[in-house]
Amino acid sequence: MKITPISKSERMITLDIIRGFALLGIFLVNMPTFHSPDFIRQLYDLPQNLSSVDKVVNLFFSLFIQTKFYTIFSFLFGLGFYVFMNRAEQKGLKVYRLFSRRLLILFLFGLLHLIFLWYGDVLHAYAIVGFALLLFYKRSNKVILGWAFGLLFVFYCIPIAQLLFESPSYIIEKQTTGITKLNEAVKIYQDATYVDWLAYRVKTEVSFVLGSSPIMFFVVLPMFLFGLYAGQKGIFQQSAEHTTFVRRVWSFSLLLSVPLTILVACLELGLLSFGMRQSIVSQLFTSLSGLTLCFFYISSLTLLVQKDGWQKYLRIFSFTGQMALTNYVMQTMVSLLIVSIFHLFNNISSAAGFLLCLVIYLFQVIFSFFWLKRYRFGPLEWLWRSLTYGYVQPIKHK
């Protein structure tokens, strides 16, 4: 019996729209890492000299974009895990073996993306953490939520520990080292050959990212589990039956998001000051607001899609959402190519990067629309499915 992927008639339009919306948000977050030494700045907590326009853009990012969208993607991954396993199980297939092969292929995609293109890859991390999901399939909702909240508690203890144990002198020393590293990164990214650039990245970026993989269990797995919980409850499979629950999530997440967002604004504008620990405190509350706004965005889109008028306008996100893997990698390739050709690294403002991101995403919407009119999957989705199911998938519409 041939194993087939989910058909067009079985797709849930709501999830494609949410995925496409999250893809735009992730692109907005990632764009500064394509055109500036953002890796070094974040690693060493280095401040930026920004124009007034860039300060407004960065404030907008901190309030509504930063940490708000990888959480949505993680949630959708957990939900997709349930849909995949449940459908394969109904066909009498060896679900654990099939999903493990799917994860191994995703890990390979991510590793190639990480090494040869960009340090911010999440595919390899999703694949690694995805194996932990196998331990929770068919577990009770109580167990799933208990582990999700427990892992989140551990994760948020990390910045709290930094606040308690990082001395001001250590922070100053770290920033001093960071300035040297920043200058080195700018020189490499602007002037080095691809081979030298790759060698620098493997030594400085890739090794750090792979070494930090264990922490991803506390960052990503909780959202995977929330998605698995939603899948087991059938919230998106029978959305009309769960409208009351979704509205409660919307109200509660909004109630939590408003004070957290105001607090982040006060920290970013300097209305609240914690001295040398300002960035750590700001990151902590930005991350917390990312969690609450994640559920606010998901529940808002879920409710809006139930209205025919809104679904018509939101459907543009579904085109990129159906080809999320292809578009995610394409964003890296197109952005790095433009930055390299026009020598934009460290020479472009946050505002200009924001506009460039919107232009590229618009191109992806158009490209995805016309591609999906002729083909069933995106190019990378087709390759992933073919390798997962063990035979070449028909890609053209019948």
Short mmCIF file of C-alpha atoms in Angstrom, two decimals, residues 26-277:
data_model
loop_
_atom_site.label_atom_id
_atom_site.label_comp_id
_atom_site.label_asym_id
_atom_site.label_seq_id
_atom_site.Cartn_x
_atom_site.Cartn_y
_atom_site.Cartn_z
CA ILE A 26 9.48 35.30 11.38
CA PHE A 27 10.86 36.95 8.24
CA LEU A 28 10.55 40.37 9.87
CA VAL A 29 12.47 39.10 12.90
CA ASN A 30 15.12 37.40 10.78
CA MET A 31 15.77 40.25 8.35
CA PRO A 32 18.17 42.16 10.68
CA THR A 33 20.24 38.98 11.01
CA PHE A 34 20.69 38.91 7.24
CA HIS A 35 21.93 42.47 6.86
CA SER A 36 23.68 43.24 10.17
CA PRO A 37 25.95 41.54 12.75
CA ASP A 38 22.93 40.79 14.91
CA PHE A 39 24.37 37.47 16.12
CA ILE A 40 27.29 39.17 17.86
CA ARG A 41 25.12 42.00 19.20
CA GLN A 42 22.72 39.57 20.85
CA LEU A 43 25.45 37.25 22.10
CA TYR A 44 27.34 40.06 23.85
CA ASP A 45 24.37 42.36 24.69
CA LEU A 46 25.82 45.20 22.63
CA PRO A 47 23.79 48.42 22.28
CA GLN A 48 22.99 49.94 18.87
CA ASN A 49 23.27 53.50 17.63
CA LEU A 50 19.92 54.01 15.92
CA SER A 51 18.24 56.83 14.09
CA SER A 52 14.87 58.06 15.39
CA VAL A 53 13.05 56.13 12.63
CA ASP A 54 14.95 52.93 13.42
CA LYS A 55 14.13 53.34 17.10
CA VAL A 56 10.43 53.40 16.23
CA VAL A 57 10.82 50.30 14.04
CA ASN A 58 12.74 48.45 16.76
CA LEU A 59 10.15 49.42 19.37
CA PHE A 60 7.39 48.08 17.12
CA PHE A 61 9.35 44.85 16.71
CA SER A 62 9.88 44.46 20.46
CA LEU A 63 6.21 45.07 21.23
CA PHE A 64 4.49 43.05 18.50
CA ILE A 65 6.97 40.93 16.51
CA GLN A 66 9.98 39.70 18.51
CA THR A 67 9.42 36.21 20.07
CA LYS A 68 5.76 36.27 18.96
CA PHE A 69 6.06 34.16 15.82
CA TYR A 70 8.53 31.33 16.41
CA THR A 71 6.10 30.37 19.17
CA ILE A 72 3.26 30.20 16.60
CA PHE A 73 5.37 28.05 14.28
CA SER A 74 6.28 25.76 17.17
CA PHE A 75 2.62 25.45 18.14
CA LEU A 76 1.72 24.54 14.54
CA PHE A 77 4.51 21.95 14.43
CA GLY A 78 3.05 20.20 17.47
CA LEU A 79 -0.42 20.33 15.96
CA GLY A 80 0.91 19.04 12.64
CA PHE A 81 2.57 16.16 14.51
CA TYR A 82 -0.80 15.06 15.86
CA VAL A 83 -2.53 15.32 12.46
CA PHE A 84 0.30 13.35 10.79
CA MET A 85 0.37 10.59 13.41
CA ASN A 86 -3.41 10.28 13.66
CA ARG A 87 -3.91 10.04 9.90
CA ALA A 88 -1.07 7.53 9.45
CA GLU A 89 -2.40 5.44 12.32
CA GLN A 90 -5.86 5.30 10.76
CA LYS A 91 -4.23 3.76 7.68
CA GLY A 92 -2.57 1.11 9.85
CA LEU A 93 0.96 2.39 9.21
CA LYS A 94 4.02 2.25 11.47
CA VAL A 95 3.59 5.80 12.70
CA TYR A 96 6.66 6.10 14.92
CA ARG A 97 9.01 4.87 12.22
CA LEU A 98 7.39 7.11 9.59
CA PHE A 99 7.55 10.26 11.71
CA SER A 100 11.13 9.51 12.78
CA ARG A 101 12.14 9.32 9.11
CA ARG A 102 10.33 12.61 8.51
CA LEU A 103 12.31 14.22 11.32
CA LEU A 104 15.65 12.87 10.11
CA ILE A 105 15.05 14.38 6.66
CA LEU A 106 14.03 17.70 8.23
CA PHE A 107 17.22 17.63 10.32
CA LEU A 108 19.29 17.17 7.17
CA PHE A 109 17.54 20.12 5.50
CA GLY A 110 18.15 22.23 8.60
CA LEU A 111 21.80 21.24 8.91
CA LEU A 112 22.51 22.20 5.30
CA HIS A 113 20.66 25.49 5.80
CA LEU A 114 22.55 26.18 9.04
CA ILE A 115 26.03 25.40 7.75
CA PHE A 116 25.96 26.80 4.24
CA LEU A 117 23.60 29.76 4.55
CA TRP A 118 22.54 31.14 7.91
CA TYR A 119 23.01 30.59 11.64
CA GLY A 120 19.37 31.26 12.57
CA ASP A 121 17.99 27.99 11.18
CA VAL A 122 15.19 26.42 13.26
CA LEU A 123 14.60 23.31 11.15
CA HIS A 124 17.41 21.27 12.75
CA ALA A 125 16.20 22.28 16.22
CA TYR A 126 12.60 21.34 15.41
CA ALA A 127 13.80 17.96 14.17
CA ILE A 128 15.85 17.27 17.31
CA VAL A 129 13.13 18.35 19.72
CA GLY A 130 10.50 16.65 17.56
CA PHE A 131 11.71 13.24 18.69
CA ALA A 132 10.62 14.15 22.23
CA LEU A 133 7.06 14.57 20.93
CA LEU A 134 6.91 10.83 20.30
CA LEU A 135 6.94 10.33 24.08
CA PHE A 136 3.72 12.34 24.43
CA TYR A 137 1.57 10.92 21.66
CA LYS A 138 -1.67 9.60 23.15
CA ARG A 139 -0.76 10.81 26.62
CA SER A 140 -3.52 12.53 28.58
CA ASN A 141 -4.13 16.25 28.12
CA LYS A 142 -3.33 16.74 31.79
CA VAL A 143 0.13 15.22 31.37
CA ILE A 144 0.80 17.20 28.17
CA LEU A 145 -0.16 20.55 29.73
CA GLY A 146 1.72 19.74 32.93
CA TRP A 147 4.95 19.16 31.04
CA ALA A 148 4.37 22.23 28.85
CA PHE A 149 3.97 24.60 31.79
CA GLY A 150 6.78 22.90 33.72
CA LEU A 151 9.25 23.34 30.86
CA LEU A 152 8.21 26.97 30.48
CA PHE A 153 8.88 27.54 34.17
CA VAL A 154 12.42 26.15 33.79
CA PHE A 155 13.00 28.27 30.69
CA TYR A 156 12.02 31.51 32.41
CA CYS A 157 14.24 30.70 35.38
CA ILE A 158 17.28 31.18 33.11
CA PRO A 159 17.02 35.00 32.66
CA ILE A 160 16.03 35.31 36.33
CA ALA A 161 19.25 33.49 37.27
CA GLN A 162 21.17 35.91 35.01
CA LEU A 163 19.66 38.84 36.88
CA LEU A 164 20.70 37.36 40.21
CA PHE A 165 24.19 36.09 39.42
CA GLU A 166 25.64 38.16 36.55
CA SER A 167 27.73 40.94 38.10
CA PRO A 168 28.00 44.40 36.46
CA SER A 169 31.75 43.86 35.99
CA TYR A 170 31.09 40.64 34.05
CA ILE A 171 28.59 42.44 31.81
CA ILE A 172 31.10 45.23 31.08
CA GLU A 173 33.84 42.68 30.30
CA LYS A 174 31.49 40.76 28.01
CA GLN A 175 30.54 43.90 26.09
CA THR A 176 34.20 44.93 25.72
CA THR A 177 34.99 41.55 24.19
CA GLY A 178 31.90 41.84 22.04
CA ILE A 179 33.05 45.08 20.39
CA THR A 180 36.17 43.30 19.06
CA LYS A 181 34.08 40.38 17.88
CA LEU A 182 31.62 42.75 16.22
CA ASN A 183 34.34 44.44 14.16
CA GLU A 184 35.66 41.03 13.12
CA ALA A 185 32.21 39.89 12.01
CA VAL A 186 31.58 43.02 9.93
CA LYS A 187 34.94 42.63 8.16
CA ILE A 188 34.29 38.95 7.38
CA TYR A 189 30.75 39.49 6.12
CA GLN A 190 31.74 42.48 3.99
CA ASP A 191 35.08 41.43 2.51
CA ALA A 192 35.75 37.69 2.87
CA THR A 193 35.43 35.09 0.13
CA TYR A 194 32.67 32.49 0.48
CA VAL A 195 35.17 29.87 1.72
CA ASP A 196 36.59 32.20 4.40
CA TRP A 197 33.08 33.34 5.32
CA LEU A 198 31.99 29.73 5.69
CA ALA A 199 35.02 28.85 7.82
CA TYR A 200 34.34 31.82 10.11
CA ARG A 201 30.67 30.90 10.45
CA VAL A 202 31.37 27.24 11.22
CA LYS A 203 33.83 28.23 13.94
CA THR A 204 31.89 31.15 15.44
CA GLU A 205 28.20 30.69 14.69
CA VAL A 206 27.44 27.08 13.77
CA SER A 207 29.42 25.62 16.67
CA PHE A 208 27.61 27.92 19.12
CA VAL A 209 24.17 27.13 17.70
CA LEU A 210 24.71 23.36 17.78
CA GLY A 211 26.21 23.59 21.27
CA SER A 212 23.11 25.47 22.43
CA SER A 213 20.71 22.84 21.06
CA PRO A 214 19.79 21.38 24.49
CA ILE A 215 18.25 24.69 25.57
CA MET A 216 15.83 24.40 22.64
CA PHE A 217 13.98 21.68 24.52
CA PHE A 218 12.86 24.30 27.03
CA VAL A 219 12.17 26.93 24.35
CA VAL A 220 10.38 24.89 21.68
CA LEU A 221 8.98 21.73 23.30
CA PRO A 222 6.37 23.56 25.45
CA MET A 223 4.81 25.10 22.32
CA PHE A 224 4.97 21.72 20.55
CA LEU A 225 2.98 20.31 23.47
CA PHE A 226 0.39 23.10 23.36
CA GLY A 227 -0.08 22.31 19.66
CA LEU A 228 -0.38 18.60 20.42
CA TYR A 229 -3.01 19.43 23.06
CA ALA A 230 -4.99 21.46 20.51
CA GLY A 231 -4.78 18.57 18.06
CA GLN A 232 -6.03 16.01 20.55
CA LYS A 233 -8.95 18.25 21.49
CA GLY A 234 -9.82 18.75 17.80
CA ILE A 235 -9.85 22.55 18.15
CA PHE A 236 -8.95 23.15 14.51
CA GLN A 237 -10.36 19.96 13.03
CA GLN A 238 -13.85 20.89 14.36
CA SER A 239 -13.35 24.61 14.87
CA ALA A 240 -17.05 25.51 15.01
CA GLU A 241 -17.52 23.24 18.02
CA HIS A 242 -14.72 24.97 19.94
CA THR A 243 -15.56 28.62 19.24
CA THR A 244 -16.36 29.30 22.91
CA PHE A 245 -13.01 27.86 24.01
CA VAL A 246 -11.14 29.89 21.37
CA ARG A 247 -12.91 33.07 22.52
CA ARG A 248 -11.85 32.38 26.10
CA VAL A 249 -8.26 31.96 24.97
CA TRP A 250 -8.56 35.22 23.02
CA SER A 251 -9.90 37.13 26.05
CA PHE A 252 -7.39 35.68 28.52
CA SER A 253 -4.37 36.18 26.23
CA LEU A 254 -5.43 39.77 25.53
CA LEU A 255 -5.86 40.43 29.23
CA LEU A 256 -2.30 39.24 29.90
CA SER A 257 -0.76 40.82 26.79
CA VAL A 258 -1.84 44.41 27.44
CA PRO A 259 0.10 44.96 30.72
CA LEU A 260 3.09 42.97 29.47
CA THR A 261 3.27 45.01 26.26
CA ILE A 262 3.03 48.26 28.23
CA LEU A 263 5.82 47.03 30.52
CA VAL A 264 8.04 46.17 27.53
CA ALA A 265 7.38 49.65 26.09
CA CYS A 266 8.44 51.26 29.37
CA LEU A 267 11.64 49.21 29.41
CA GLU A 268 12.48 49.94 25.76
CA LEU A 269 11.82 53.67 26.19
CA GLY A 270 13.87 53.84 29.38
CA LEU A 271 10.92 54.79 31.57
CA LEU A 272 11.95 51.88 33.79
CA SER A 273 15.66 51.43 34.43
CA PHE A 274 17.60 48.41 35.68
CA GLY A 275 21.07 49.72 34.89
CA MET A 276 23.46 47.19 33.37
CA ARG A 277 20.76 44.53 33.55
#
